[in-house]
Short mmCIF file of C-alpha atoms and ligand atoms in Angstrom, two decimals:
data_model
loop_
_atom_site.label_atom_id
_atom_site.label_comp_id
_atom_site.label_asym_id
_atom_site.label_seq_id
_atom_site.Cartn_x
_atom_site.Cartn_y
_atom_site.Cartn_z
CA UNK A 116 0.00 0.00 0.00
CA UNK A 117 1.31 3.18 -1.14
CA UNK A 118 2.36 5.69 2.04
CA UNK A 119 -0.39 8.37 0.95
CA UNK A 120 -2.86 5.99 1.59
CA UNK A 121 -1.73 4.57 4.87
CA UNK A 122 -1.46 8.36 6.25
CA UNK A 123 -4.97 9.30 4.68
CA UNK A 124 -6.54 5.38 6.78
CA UNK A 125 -5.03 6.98 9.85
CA UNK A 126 -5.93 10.67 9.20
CA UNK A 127 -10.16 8.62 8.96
CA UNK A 128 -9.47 6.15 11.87
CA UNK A 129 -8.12 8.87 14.18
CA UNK A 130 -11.09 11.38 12.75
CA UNK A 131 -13.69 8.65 13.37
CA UNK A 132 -11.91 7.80 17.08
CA UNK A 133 -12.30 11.70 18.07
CA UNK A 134 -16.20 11.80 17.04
CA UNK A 135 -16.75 8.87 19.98
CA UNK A 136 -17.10 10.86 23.10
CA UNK A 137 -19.40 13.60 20.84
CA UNK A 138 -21.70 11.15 19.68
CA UNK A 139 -21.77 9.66 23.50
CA UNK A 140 -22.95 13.10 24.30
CA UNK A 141 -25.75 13.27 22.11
CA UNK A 142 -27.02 9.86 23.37
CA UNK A 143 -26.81 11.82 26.89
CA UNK A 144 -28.69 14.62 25.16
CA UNK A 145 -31.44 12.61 24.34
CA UNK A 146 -31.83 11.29 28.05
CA UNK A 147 -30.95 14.15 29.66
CA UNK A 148 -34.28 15.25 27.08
CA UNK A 149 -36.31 12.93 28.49
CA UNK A 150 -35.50 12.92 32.19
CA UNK A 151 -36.37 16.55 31.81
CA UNK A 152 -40.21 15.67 30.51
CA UNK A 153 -40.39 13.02 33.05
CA UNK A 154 -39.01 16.03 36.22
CA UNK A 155 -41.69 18.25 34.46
CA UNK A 156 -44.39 16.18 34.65
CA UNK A 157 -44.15 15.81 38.27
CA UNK A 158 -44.29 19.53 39.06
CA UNK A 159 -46.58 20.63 41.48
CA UNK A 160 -48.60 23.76 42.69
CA UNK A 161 -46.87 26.07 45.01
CA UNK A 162 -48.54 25.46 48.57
CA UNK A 163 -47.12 29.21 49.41
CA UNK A 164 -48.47 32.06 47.88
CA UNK A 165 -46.98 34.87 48.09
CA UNK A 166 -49.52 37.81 46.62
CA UNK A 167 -47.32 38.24 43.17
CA UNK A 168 -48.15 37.71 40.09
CA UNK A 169 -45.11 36.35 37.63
CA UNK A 170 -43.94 37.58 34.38
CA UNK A 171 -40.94 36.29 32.29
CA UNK A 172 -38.88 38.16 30.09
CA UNK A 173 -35.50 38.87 28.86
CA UNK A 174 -33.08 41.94 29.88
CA UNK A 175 -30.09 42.86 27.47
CA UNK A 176 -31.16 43.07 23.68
CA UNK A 177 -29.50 44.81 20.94
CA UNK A 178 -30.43 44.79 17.27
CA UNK A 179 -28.79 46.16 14.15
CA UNK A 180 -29.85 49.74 15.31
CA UNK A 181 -26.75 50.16 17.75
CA UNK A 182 -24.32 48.04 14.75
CA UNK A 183 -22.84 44.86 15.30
CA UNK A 184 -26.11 43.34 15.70
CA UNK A 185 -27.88 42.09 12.53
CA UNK A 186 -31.27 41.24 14.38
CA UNK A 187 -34.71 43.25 13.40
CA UNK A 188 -37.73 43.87 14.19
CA UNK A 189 -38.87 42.01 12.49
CA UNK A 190 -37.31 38.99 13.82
CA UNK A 191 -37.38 40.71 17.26
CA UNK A 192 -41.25 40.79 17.67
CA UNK A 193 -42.06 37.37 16.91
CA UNK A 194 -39.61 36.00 18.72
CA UNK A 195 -40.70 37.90 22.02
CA UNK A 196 -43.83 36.47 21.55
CA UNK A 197 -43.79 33.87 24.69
CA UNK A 198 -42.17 36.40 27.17
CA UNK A 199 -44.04 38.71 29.16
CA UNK A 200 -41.39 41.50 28.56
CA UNK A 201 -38.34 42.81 27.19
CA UNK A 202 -35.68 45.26 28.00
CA UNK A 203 -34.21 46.80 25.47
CA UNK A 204 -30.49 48.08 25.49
CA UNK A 205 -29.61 49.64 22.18
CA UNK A 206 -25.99 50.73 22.05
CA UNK A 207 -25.74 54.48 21.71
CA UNK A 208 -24.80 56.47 18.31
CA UNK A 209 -23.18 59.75 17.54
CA UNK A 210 -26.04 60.19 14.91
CA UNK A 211 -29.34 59.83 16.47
CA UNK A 212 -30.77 58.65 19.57
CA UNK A 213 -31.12 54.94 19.67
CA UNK A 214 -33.77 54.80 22.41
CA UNK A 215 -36.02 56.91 20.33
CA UNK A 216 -36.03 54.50 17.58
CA UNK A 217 -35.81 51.24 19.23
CA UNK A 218 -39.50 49.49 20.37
CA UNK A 219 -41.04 50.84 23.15
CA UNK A 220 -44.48 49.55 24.34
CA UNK A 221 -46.92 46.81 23.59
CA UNK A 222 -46.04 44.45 20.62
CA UNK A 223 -48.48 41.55 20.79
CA UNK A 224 -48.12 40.45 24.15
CA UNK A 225 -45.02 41.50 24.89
CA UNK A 226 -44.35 44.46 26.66
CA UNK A 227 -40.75 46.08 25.26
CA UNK A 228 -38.66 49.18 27.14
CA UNK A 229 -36.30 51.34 25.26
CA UNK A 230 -33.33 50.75 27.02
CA UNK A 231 -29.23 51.69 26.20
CA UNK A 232 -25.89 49.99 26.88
CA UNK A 233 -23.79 52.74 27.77
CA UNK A 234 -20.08 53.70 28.73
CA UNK A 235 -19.10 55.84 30.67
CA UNK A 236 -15.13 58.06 31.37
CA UNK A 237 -14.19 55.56 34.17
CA UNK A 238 -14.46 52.96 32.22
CA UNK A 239 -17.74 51.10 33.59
CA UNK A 240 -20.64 50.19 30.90
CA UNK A 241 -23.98 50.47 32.08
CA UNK A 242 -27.39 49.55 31.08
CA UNK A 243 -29.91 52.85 31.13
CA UNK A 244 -33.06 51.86 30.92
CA UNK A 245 -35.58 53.96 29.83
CA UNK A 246 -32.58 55.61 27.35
CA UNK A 247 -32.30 58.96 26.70
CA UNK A 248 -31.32 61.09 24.09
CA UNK A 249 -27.66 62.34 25.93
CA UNK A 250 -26.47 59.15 26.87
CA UNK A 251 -24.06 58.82 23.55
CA UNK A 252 -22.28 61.95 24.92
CA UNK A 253 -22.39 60.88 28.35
CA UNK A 254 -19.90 58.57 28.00
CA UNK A 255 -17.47 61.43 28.43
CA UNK A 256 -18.96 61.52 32.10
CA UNK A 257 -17.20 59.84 35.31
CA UNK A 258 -19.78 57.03 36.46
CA UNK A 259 -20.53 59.07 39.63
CA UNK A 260 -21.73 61.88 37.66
CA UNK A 261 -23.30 59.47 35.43
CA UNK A 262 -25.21 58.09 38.23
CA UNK A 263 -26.63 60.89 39.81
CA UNK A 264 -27.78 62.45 36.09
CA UNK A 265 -30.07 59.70 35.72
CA UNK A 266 -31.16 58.57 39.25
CA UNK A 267 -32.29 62.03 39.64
CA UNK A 268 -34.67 60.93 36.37
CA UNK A 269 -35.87 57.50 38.40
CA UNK A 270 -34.30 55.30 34.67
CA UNK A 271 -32.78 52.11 36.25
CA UNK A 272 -29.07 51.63 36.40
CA UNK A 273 -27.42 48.11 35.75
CA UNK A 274 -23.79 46.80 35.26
CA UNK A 275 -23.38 45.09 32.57
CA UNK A 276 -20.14 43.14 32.42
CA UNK A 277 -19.41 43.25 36.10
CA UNK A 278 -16.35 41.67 35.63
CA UNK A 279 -14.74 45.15 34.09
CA UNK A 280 -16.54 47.29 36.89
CA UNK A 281 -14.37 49.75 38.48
CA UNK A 282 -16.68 51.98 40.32
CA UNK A 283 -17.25 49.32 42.85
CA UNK A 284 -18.92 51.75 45.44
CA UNK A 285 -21.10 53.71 43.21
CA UNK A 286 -25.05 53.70 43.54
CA UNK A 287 -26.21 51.46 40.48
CA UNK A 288 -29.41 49.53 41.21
CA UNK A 289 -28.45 46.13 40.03
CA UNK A 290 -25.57 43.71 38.75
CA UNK A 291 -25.05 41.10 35.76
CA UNK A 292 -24.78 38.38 37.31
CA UNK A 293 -24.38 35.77 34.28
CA UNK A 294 -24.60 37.21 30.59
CA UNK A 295 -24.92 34.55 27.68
CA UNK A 296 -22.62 36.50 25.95
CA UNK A 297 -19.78 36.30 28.20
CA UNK A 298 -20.66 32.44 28.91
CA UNK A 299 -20.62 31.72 25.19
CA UNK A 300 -17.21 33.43 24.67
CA UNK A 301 -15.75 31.10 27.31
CA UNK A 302 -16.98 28.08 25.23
CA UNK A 303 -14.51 25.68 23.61
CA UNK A 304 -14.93 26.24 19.62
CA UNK A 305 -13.05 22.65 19.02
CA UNK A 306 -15.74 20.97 21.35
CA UNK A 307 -18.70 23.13 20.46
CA UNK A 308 -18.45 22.64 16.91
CA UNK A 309 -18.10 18.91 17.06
CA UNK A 310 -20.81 19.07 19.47
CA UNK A 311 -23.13 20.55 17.10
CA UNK A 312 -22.76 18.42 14.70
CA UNK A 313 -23.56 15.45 16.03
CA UNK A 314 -26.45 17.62 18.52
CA UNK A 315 -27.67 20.56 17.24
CA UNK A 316 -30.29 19.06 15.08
CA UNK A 317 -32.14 17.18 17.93
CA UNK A 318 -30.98 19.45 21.07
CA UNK A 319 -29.95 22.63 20.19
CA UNK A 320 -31.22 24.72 23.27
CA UNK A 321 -30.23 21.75 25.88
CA UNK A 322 -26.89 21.40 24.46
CA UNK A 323 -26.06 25.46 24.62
CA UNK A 324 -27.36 25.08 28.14
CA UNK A 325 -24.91 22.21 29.08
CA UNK A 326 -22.22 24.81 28.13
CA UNK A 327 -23.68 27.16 31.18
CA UNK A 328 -21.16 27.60 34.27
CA UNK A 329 -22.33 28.64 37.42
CA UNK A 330 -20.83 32.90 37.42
CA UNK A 331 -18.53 32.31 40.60
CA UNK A 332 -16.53 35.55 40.09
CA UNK A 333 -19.62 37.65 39.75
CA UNK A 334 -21.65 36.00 42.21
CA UNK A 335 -19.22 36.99 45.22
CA UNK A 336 -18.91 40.17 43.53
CA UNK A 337 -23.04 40.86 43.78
CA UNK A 338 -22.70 39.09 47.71
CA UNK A 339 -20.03 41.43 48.66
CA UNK A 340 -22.12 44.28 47.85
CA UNK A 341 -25.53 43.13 48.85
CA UNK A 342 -23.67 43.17 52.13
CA UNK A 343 -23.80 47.01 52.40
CA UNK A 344 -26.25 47.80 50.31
CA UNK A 345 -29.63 46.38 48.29
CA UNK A 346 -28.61 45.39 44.92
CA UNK A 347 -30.77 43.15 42.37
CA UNK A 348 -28.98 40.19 40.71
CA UNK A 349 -30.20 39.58 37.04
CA UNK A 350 -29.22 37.69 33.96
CA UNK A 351 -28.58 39.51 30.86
CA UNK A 352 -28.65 37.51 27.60
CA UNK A 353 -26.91 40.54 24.90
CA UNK A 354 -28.70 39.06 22.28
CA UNK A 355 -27.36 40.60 19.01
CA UNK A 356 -28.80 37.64 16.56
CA UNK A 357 -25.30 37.99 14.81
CA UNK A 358 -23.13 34.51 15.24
CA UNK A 359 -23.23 31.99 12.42
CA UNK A 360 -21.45 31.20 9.18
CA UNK A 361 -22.92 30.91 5.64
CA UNK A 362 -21.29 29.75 2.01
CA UNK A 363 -22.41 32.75 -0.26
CA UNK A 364 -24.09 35.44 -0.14
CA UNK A 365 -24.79 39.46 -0.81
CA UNK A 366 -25.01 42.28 0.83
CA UNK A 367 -29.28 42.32 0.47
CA UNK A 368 -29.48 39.30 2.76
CA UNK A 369 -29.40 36.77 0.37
CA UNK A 370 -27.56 33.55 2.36
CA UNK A 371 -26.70 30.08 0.56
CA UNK A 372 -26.16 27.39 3.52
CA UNK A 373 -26.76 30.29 6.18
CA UNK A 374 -26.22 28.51 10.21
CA UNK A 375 -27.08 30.82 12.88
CA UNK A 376 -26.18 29.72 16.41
CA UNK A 377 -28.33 32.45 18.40
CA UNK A 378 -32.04 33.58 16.40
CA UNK A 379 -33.18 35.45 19.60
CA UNK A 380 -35.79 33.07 19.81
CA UNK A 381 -33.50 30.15 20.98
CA UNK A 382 -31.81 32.42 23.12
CA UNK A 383 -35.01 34.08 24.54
CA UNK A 384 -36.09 30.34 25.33
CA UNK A 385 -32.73 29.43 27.65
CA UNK A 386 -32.78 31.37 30.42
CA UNK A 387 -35.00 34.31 32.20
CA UNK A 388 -35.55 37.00 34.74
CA UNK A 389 -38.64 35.66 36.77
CA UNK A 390 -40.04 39.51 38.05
CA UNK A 391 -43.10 39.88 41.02
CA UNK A 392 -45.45 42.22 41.07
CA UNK A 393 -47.90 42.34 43.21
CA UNK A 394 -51.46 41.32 42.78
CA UNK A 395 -53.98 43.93 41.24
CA UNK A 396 -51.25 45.76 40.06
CA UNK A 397 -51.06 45.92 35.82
CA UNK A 398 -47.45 45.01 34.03
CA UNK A 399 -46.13 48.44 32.68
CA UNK A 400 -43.04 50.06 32.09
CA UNK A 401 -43.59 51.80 35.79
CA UNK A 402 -44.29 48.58 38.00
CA UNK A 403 -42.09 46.34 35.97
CA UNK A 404 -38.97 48.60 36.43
CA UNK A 405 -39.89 49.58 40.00
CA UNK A 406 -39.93 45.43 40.70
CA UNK A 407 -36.65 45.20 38.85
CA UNK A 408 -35.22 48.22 40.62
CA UNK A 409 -36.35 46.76 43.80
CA UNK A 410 -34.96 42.89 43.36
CA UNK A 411 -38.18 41.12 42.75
CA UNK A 412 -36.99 39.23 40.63
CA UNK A 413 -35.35 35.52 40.35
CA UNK A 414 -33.08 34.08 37.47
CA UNK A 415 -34.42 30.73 35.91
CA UNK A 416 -32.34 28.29 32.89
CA UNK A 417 -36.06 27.91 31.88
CA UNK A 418 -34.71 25.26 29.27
CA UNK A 419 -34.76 23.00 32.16
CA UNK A 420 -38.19 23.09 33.35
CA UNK A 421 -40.51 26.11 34.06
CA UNK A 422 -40.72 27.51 37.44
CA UNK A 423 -43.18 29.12 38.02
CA UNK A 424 -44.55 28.95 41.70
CA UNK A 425 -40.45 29.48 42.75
CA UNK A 426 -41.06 31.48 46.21
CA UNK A 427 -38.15 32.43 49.04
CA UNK A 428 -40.07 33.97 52.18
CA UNK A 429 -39.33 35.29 54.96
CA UNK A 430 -41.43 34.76 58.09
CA UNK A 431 -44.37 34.02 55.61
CA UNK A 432 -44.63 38.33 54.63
CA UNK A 433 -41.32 39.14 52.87
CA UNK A 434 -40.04 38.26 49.66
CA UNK A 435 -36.75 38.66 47.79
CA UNK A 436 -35.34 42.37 47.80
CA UNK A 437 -37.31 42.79 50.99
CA UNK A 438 -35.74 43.93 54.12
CA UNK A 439 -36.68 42.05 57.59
CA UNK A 440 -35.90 43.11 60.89
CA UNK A 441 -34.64 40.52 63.19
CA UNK A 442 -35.25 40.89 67.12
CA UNK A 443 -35.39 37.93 69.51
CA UNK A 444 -37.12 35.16 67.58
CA UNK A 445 -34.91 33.44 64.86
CA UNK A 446 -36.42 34.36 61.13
CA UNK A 447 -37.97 31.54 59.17
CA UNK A 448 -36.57 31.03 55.68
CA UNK A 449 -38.80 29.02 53.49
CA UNK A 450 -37.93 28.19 50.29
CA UNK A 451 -40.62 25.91 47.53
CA UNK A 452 -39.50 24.62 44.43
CA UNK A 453 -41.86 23.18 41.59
CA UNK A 454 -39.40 20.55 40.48
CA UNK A 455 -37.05 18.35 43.07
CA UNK A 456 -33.93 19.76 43.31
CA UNK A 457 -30.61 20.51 45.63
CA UNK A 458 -31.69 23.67 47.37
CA UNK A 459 -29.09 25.81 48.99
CA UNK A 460 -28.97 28.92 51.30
CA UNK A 461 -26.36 31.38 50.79
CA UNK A 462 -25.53 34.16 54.02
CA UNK A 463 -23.50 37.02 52.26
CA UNK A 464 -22.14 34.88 50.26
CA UNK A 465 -21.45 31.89 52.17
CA UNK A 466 -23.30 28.60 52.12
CA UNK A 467 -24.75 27.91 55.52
CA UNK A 468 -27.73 25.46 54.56
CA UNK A 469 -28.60 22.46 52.05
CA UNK A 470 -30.96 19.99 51.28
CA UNK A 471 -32.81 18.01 48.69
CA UNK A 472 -36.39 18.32 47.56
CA UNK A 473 -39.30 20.50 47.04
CA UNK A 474 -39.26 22.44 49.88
CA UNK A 475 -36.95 23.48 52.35
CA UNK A 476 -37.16 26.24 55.95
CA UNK A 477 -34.21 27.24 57.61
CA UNK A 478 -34.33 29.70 60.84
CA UNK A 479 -31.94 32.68 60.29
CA UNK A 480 -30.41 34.19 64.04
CA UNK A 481 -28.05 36.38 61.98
CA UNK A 482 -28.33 39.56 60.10
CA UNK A 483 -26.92 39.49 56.09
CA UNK A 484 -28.13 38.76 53.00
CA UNK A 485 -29.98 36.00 52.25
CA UNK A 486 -30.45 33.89 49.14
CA UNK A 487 -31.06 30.93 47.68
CA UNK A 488 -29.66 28.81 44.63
CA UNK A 489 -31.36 25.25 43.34
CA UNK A 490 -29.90 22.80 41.17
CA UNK A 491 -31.45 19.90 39.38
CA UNK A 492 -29.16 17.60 41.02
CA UNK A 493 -31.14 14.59 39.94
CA UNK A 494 -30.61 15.16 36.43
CA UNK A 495 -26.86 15.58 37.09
CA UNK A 496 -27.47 19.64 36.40
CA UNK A 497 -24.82 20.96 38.83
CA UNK A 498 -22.34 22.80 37.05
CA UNK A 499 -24.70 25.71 37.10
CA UNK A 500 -27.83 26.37 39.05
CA UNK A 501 -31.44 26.44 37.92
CA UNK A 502 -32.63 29.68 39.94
CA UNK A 503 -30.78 31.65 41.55
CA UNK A 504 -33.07 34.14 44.13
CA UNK A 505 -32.19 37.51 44.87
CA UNK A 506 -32.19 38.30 48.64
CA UNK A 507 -33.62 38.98 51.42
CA UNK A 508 -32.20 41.46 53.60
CA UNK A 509 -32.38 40.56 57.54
CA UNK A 510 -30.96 43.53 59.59
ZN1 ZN B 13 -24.67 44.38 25.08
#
């Protein structure tokens, strides 16, 4: 046999060999699929109610308005479609105000907010939401000054990449906790694309979720402050609908073998901000930022299983964001869970109880910040958790 062909056997073999543990991974897939429908079907209703109501949505969206995006729309709207509500955050432009032109209001039965991604002189990047008008030429402000401009206007103030944050002390109302974005930059290309080939077609959302690592950095970033001060903890997805390859193509759209990893309606569908708001009162721009603003909120990898009916209370009265004050009796942590899982309590940052199941009560004697991750431990989910509560603040 001639030595080109020898080389060219081994180049196949050693091909073939390296496709083994992929293909494994798609037969996990497709139980890790299953076990999921069987963990769902097993939910059950909340026994505690709380006197919210729930809505689900998604905070950190771009399209092509701000460049670097190519989403639309047109794409945008229907895609929204099976969240409660968007936030918006258009990067700014030297040309025209982005929050002016980006969707605001109703669209079907979504509710959308004209938000900004914005930088500012010390080198922090914020997400304004409502926009405004200045906030391209803003950037040229120090983040205090940035700060005080718009909390004086009520907008809500978030860091985005929290990993970059300088201004550690300055008085934003909530923190990034885990951005898609970031998480997909730390994936493996090598793995990922052998991973979609053998996966994508049958799992595509529960494969990009197996990539998700539980934000340690960030996490005991957000503790450390909560410490001091209230601060809501939120997932941001920076959808820009803008990753994928094709063959050909022009420059009126026209795509021949066109792959996109991240439509915003897969991304929409992995993970979500889980907001309260209490009974009676209507979802608007108002009460949905005020709840944001005031850490009613939970983050969910709804890929895994929908929770709705998630509550952490506090003596039966207070909910996340809420602060409690402790005297002589101990305070009674309870936290319910739809689906079985590992549920654990964090105090400023530190774990201090665990346990498995639906349902779990703890009695806090110290002050700090309490809050709560679960993981579906049962499906072998613990690499990153499925909600993760904001607090509640005993003093
Ligand atoms: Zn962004």
């Amino acid at each position: 046999m001639k030595l080109w062909k020898k080389i060219l056997i081994v180049f196949v073999c050693l091909l073939l060999l390296i496709q083994i543990p992929f293909i494994y991974r798609r037969y996990e897939l497709g139980r890790l699929s299953e076990n999921i429908k069987r963990l769902n079907s097993e939910k059950e209703e909340n026994p505690l109610i709380t006197g919210f109501d729930e809505y689900k949505g998604v905070i950190h969206v771009h399209t092509s308005l701000g460049g670097h995006s190519t989403g639309s729309f047109e794409e945008l709207i229907p895609a929204s479609q099976d969240l409660d509500f968007v936030l918006m955050t258009e990067h700014t432009s030297a040309l025209f105000d982005t929050s002016a032109q980006t969707l605001k209001g109703q669209y079907g039965r979504t509710l959308f907010v004209n938000g900004q991604e914005v930088d500012t002189a010390s080198g922090d990047r914020f997400l304004l939401i409502p926009g405004h008008s200045d906030s391209f030429k803003d950037a040229k402000l120090q983040t205090d000054a940035f700060i005080e401009k718009y909390k004086a206007q009520e907008r809500l103030i978030l860091v985005a990449y929290p990993e970059r944050l300088k201004s550690l002390q300055a008085d934003f109302d909530g923190i990034e906790v885990f951005s898609l974005n970031t998480n997909a930059k730390k994936m493996n290309p090598f793995t990922f694309f052998f991973d979609a080939l053998w996966s994508f077609r049958c799992c595509d959302r529960l494969l990009l979720s197996k990539y998700f690592m539980r934000p340690d950095s960030n996490l005991k970033l957000a503790d450390e402050l909560a410490r001091k001060k209230k601060l809501t903890i939120f997932a941001g997805t920076d959808a820009h609908s803008n990753i994928g390859f094709h063959l050909l193509g022009d420059d009126a759209g026209n795509k021949l073998f066109y792959l996109k990893f991240d439509p915003y309606e897969r991304i929409f569908s992995l993970m979500r901000n889980h907001v309260l708001i209490r009974k009676g009162e209507p979802l608007n721009e108002q009460t949905l930022l005020q709840a944001v603003k005031d850490g009613k909120l939970y983050v969910c990898v709804d890929v895994w299983g929908d929770p709705k009916g998630f509550s952490f209370t506090a003596n039966d009265e207070k909910t996340m964001g809420d602060e409690i004050l402790i005297g002589q009796e101990p305070i009674s942590l309870k936290v319910s869970s739809p689906l079985e899982g590992q549920i654990k309590i964090f105090r400023n940052g530190e774990k201090i109880f665990e346990t498995f199941g639906k349902y779990a009560e703890f009695q806090a004697t110290e002050r700090g910040a309490y809050r709560v991750e679960i993981y579906l431990s049962s499906l072998g989910l613990t690499q990153m958790p499925w909600i993760i509560s904001n607090p509640i603040y005993i003093r």
